[in-house]
Short mmCIF file of C-alpha atoms and ligand atoms in Angstrom, two decimals:
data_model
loop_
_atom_site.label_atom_id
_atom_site.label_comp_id
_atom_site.label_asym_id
_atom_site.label_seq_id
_atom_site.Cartn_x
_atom_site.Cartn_y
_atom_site.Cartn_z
CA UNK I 1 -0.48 4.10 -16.55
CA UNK I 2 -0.13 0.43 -15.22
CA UNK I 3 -1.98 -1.62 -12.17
CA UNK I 4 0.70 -2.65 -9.64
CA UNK I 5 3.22 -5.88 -11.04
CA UNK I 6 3.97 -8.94 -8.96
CA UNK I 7 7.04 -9.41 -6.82
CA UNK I 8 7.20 -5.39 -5.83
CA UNK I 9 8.55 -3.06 -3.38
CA UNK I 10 6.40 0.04 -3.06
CA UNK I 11 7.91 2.69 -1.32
CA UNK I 12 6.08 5.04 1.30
CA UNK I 13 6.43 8.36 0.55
CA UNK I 14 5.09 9.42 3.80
CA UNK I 15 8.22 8.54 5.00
CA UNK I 16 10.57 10.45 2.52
CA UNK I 17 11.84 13.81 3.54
CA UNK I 18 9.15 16.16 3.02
CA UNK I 19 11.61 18.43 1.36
CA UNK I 20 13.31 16.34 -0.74
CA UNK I 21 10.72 13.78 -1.89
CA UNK I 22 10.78 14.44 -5.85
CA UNK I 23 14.42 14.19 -6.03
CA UNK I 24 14.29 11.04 -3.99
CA UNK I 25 11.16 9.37 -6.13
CA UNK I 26 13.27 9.92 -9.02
CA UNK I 27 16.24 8.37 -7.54
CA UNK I 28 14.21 5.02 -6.64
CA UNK I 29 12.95 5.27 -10.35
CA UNK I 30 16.12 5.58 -11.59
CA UNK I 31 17.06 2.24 -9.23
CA UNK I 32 13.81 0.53 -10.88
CA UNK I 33 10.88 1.45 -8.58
CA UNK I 34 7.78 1.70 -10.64
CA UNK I 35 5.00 1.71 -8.04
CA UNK I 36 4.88 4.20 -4.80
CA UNK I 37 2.31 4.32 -1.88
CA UNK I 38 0.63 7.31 -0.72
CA UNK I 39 -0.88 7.43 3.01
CA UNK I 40 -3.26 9.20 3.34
CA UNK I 41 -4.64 10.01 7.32
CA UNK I 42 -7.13 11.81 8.51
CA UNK I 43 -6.55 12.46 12.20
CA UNK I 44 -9.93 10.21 13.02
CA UNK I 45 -9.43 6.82 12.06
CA UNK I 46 -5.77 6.95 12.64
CA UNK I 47 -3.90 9.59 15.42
CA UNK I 48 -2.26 11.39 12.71
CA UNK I 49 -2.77 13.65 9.54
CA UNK I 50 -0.88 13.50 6.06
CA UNK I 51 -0.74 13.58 2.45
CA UNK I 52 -3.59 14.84 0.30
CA UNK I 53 -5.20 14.71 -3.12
CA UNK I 54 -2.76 17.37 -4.26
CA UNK I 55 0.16 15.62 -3.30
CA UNK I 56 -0.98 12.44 -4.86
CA UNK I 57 -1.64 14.10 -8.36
CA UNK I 58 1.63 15.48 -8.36
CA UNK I 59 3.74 12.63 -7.48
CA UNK I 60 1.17 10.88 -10.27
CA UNK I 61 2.55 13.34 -12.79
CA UNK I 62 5.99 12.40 -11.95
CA UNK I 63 5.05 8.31 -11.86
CA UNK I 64 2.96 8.34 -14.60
CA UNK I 65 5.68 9.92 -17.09
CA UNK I 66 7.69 6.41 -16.93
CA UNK I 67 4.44 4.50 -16.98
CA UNK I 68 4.83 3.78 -13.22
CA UNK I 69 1.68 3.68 -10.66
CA UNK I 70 0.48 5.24 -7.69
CA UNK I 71 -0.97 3.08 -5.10
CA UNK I 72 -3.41 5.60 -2.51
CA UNK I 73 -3.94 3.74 1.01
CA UNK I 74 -6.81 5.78 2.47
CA UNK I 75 -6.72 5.24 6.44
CA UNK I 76 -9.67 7.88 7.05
CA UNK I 77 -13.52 7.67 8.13
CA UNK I 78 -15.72 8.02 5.79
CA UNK I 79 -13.99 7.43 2.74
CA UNK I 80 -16.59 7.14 -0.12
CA UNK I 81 -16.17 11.06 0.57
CA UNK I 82 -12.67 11.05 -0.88
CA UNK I 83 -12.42 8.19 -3.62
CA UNK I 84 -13.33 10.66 -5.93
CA UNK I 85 -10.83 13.38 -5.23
CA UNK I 86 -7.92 10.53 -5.18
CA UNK I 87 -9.16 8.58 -8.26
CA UNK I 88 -7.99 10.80 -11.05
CA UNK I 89 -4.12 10.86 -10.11
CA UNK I 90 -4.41 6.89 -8.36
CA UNK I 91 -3.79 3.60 -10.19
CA UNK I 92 -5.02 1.70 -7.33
CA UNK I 93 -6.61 2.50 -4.19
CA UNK I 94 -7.53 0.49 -0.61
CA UNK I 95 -9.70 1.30 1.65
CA UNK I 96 -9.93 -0.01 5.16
CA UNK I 97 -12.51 -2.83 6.05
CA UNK I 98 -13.07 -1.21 9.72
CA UNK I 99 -13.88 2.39 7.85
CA UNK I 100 -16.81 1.99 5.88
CA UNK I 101 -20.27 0.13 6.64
CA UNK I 102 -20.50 -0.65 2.76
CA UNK I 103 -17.49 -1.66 1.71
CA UNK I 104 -18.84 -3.93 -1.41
CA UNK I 105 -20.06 -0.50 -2.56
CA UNK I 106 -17.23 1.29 -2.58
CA UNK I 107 -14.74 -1.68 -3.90
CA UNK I 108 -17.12 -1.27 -6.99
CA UNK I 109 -16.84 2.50 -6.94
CA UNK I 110 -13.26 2.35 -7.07
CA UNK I 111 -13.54 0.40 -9.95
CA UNK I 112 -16.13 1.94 -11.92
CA UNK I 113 -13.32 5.13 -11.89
CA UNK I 114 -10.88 3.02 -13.21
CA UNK I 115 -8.86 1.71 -10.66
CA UNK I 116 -7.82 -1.41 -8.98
CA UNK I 117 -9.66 -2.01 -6.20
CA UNK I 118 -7.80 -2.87 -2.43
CA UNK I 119 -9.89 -3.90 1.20
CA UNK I 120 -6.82 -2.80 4.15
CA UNK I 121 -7.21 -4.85 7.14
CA UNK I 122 -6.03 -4.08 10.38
CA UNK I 123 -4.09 -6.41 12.11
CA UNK I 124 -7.13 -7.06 15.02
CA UNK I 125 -9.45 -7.61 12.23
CA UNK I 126 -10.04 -11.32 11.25
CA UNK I 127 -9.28 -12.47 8.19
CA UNK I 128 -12.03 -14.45 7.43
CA UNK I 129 -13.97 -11.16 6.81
CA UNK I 130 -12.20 -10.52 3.06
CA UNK I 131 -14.28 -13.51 1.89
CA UNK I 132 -17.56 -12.02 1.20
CA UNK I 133 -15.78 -9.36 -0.88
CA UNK I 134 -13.39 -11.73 -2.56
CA UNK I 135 -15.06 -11.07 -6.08
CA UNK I 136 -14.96 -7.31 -5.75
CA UNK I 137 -11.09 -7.28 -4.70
CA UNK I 138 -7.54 -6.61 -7.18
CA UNK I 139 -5.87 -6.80 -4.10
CA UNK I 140 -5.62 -7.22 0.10
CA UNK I 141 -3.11 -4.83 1.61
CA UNK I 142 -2.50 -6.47 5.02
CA UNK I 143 -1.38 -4.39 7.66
CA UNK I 144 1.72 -5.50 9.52
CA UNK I 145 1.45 -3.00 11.98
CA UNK I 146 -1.26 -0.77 13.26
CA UNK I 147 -1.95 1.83 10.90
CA UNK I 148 -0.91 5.66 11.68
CA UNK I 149 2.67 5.56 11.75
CA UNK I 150 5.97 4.58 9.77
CA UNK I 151 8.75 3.09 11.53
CA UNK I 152 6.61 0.83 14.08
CA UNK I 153 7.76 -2.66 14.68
CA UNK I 154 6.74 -5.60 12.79
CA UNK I 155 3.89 -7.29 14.54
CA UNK I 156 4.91 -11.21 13.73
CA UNK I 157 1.09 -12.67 13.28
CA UNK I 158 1.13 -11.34 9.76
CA UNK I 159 2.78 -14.47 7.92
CA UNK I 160 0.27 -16.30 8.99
CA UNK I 161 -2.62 -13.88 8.29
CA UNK I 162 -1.32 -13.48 4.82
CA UNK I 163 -1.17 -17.46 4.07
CA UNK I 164 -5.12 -17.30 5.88
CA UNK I 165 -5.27 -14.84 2.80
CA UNK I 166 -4.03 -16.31 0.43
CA UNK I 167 -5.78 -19.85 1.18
CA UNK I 168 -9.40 -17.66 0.88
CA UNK I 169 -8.47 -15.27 -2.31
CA UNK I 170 -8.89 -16.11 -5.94
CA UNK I 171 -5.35 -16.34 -7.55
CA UNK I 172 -5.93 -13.03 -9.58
CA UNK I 173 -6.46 -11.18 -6.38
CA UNK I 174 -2.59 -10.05 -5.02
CA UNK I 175 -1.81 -9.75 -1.18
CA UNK I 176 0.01 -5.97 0.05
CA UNK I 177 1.59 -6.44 2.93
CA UNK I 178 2.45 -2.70 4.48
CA UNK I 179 4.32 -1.99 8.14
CA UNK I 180 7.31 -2.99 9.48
CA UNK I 181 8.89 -4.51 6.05
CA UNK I 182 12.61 -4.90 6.25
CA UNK I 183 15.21 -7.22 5.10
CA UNK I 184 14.31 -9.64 7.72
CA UNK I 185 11.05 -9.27 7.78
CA UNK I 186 9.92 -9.73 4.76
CA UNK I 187 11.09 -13.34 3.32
CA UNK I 188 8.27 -14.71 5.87
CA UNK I 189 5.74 -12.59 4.41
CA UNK I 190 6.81 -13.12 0.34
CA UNK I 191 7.07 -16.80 1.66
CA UNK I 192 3.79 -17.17 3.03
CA UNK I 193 2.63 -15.06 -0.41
CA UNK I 194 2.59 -12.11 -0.25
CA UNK I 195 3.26 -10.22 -3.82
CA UNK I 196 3.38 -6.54 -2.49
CA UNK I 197 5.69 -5.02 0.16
CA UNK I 198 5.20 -1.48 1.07
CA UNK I 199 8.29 -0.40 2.93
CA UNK I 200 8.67 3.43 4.14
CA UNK I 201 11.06 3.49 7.10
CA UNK I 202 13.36 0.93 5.22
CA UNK I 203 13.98 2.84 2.26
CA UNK I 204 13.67 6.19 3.04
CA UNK I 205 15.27 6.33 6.96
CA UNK I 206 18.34 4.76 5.22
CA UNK I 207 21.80 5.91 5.07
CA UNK I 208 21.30 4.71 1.43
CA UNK I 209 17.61 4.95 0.60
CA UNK I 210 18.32 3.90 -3.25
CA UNK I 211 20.89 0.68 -2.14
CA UNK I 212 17.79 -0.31 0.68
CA UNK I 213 15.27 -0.29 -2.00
CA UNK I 214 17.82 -2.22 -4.32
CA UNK I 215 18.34 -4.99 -1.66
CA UNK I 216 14.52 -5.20 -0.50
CA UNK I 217 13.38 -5.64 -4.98
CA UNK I 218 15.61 -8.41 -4.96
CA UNK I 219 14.47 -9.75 -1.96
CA UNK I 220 10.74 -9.51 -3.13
CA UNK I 221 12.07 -11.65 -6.75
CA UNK I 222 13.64 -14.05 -4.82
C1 DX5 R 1 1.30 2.63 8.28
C2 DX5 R 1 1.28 3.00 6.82
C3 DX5 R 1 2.46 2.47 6.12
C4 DX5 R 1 3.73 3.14 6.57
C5 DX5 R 1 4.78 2.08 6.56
O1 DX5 R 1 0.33 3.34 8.92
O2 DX5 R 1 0.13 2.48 6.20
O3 DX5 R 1 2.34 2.51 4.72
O4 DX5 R 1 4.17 4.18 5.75
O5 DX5 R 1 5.92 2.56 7.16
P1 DX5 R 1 7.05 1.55 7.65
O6 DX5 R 1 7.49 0.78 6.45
O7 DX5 R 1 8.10 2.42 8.22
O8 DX5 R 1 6.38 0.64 8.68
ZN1 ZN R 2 0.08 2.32 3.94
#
């Protein structure tokens, strides 16, 4: 197993083809991909439902074998309930700020079961509010776009909101920025420093998901 690396694209699976999605992992690890994001909704704190502590473990088995990681993004209410359940197969795991009443609790759950520890923020949530948790945080993932959906458009406040970030964070603490990545979207985001891009639409809604993931690492190294 390894914590997420600098400079990376993580690709959704949520937004592979449900039917495909092993072959395709293994093409994007083939192309280099290392880390992959699992969304996980509940149908309460986001309008839609989708992958589960099954899936995760079994994409883990597949990630795991070339020493890649899987990142777990848990958009749900409530979810001290479900660390647990997602800890054994996750290498890292965020949970949203707006979800949880004691989130300094659970960042050092998350921990204490041996993985690196993420606060999500939704875009109407200020920023300012990481900074009490700074010391309990591996990483921010940022949201880009409201959480509950891939393919939504790039809401353009987020370069600024992850320099806000950055300015607050200690250095070892990395910035995720998830929603709306593209080629054009993300150079203002990397530039602003940002050191992990979760794209799902971009990669997998390709004609090319492999050559999109190819362009979009490069773009993150740049
Ligand atoms: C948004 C999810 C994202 C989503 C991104 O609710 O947290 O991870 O899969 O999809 P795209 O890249 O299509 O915006
Ligand atoms: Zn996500």
């Amino acid at each position: 197993m390894r914590v997420l690396g600098e400079h990376e694209v993580l690709p959704s699976v949520m937004s592979a083809d449900p039917m495909r999605v092993g072959e395709q992992v293994d093409g994007l690890m083939d192309a280099g991909a290392r880390s992959f994001h699992v969304d996980v909704m509940d149908a309460h704190f986001v309008p839609n439902l989708t992958l589960g502590s099954d899936f995760a473990a079994a994409l883990a088995t597949r990630v795991h074998a070339l020493e890649g990681a899987v990142d777990v993004h848990l958009m749900v209410e409530r979810p001290a309930t479900m660390v647990a359940a997602f800890a054994a197969a996750a290498d890292a795991i965020s949970i949203h700020l707006e979800a949880d009443p004691h989130p300094h609790r659970l960042l050092g759950l998350i921990r204490e079961l041996g993985c690196a520890a993420g606060l999500a923020v939704n875009p109407g949530t200020p920023i300012g509010a990481i900074a009490p948790l700074a010391d309990m945080l591996d990483f921010v993932n940022l949201l880009a776009v409201n959480p509950g959906f891939s393919g939504q458009s790039f809401i353009p406040t987020a370069p600024e909101r992850v320099a806000e970030a950055r300015a607050l964070l200690p250095d070892r603490a990395m910035i995720q920025v998830d929603g709306g990545m593209d080629a054009e979207t993300m150079p203002a985001v990397r530039d602003a420093g940002a050191d992990l891009f979760v794209a799902g639409s971009a990669v997998f809604h390709a004609a090319d998901p492999v050559e999109s993931y190819r362009e979009l690492a490069a773009l993150a190294r740049e």
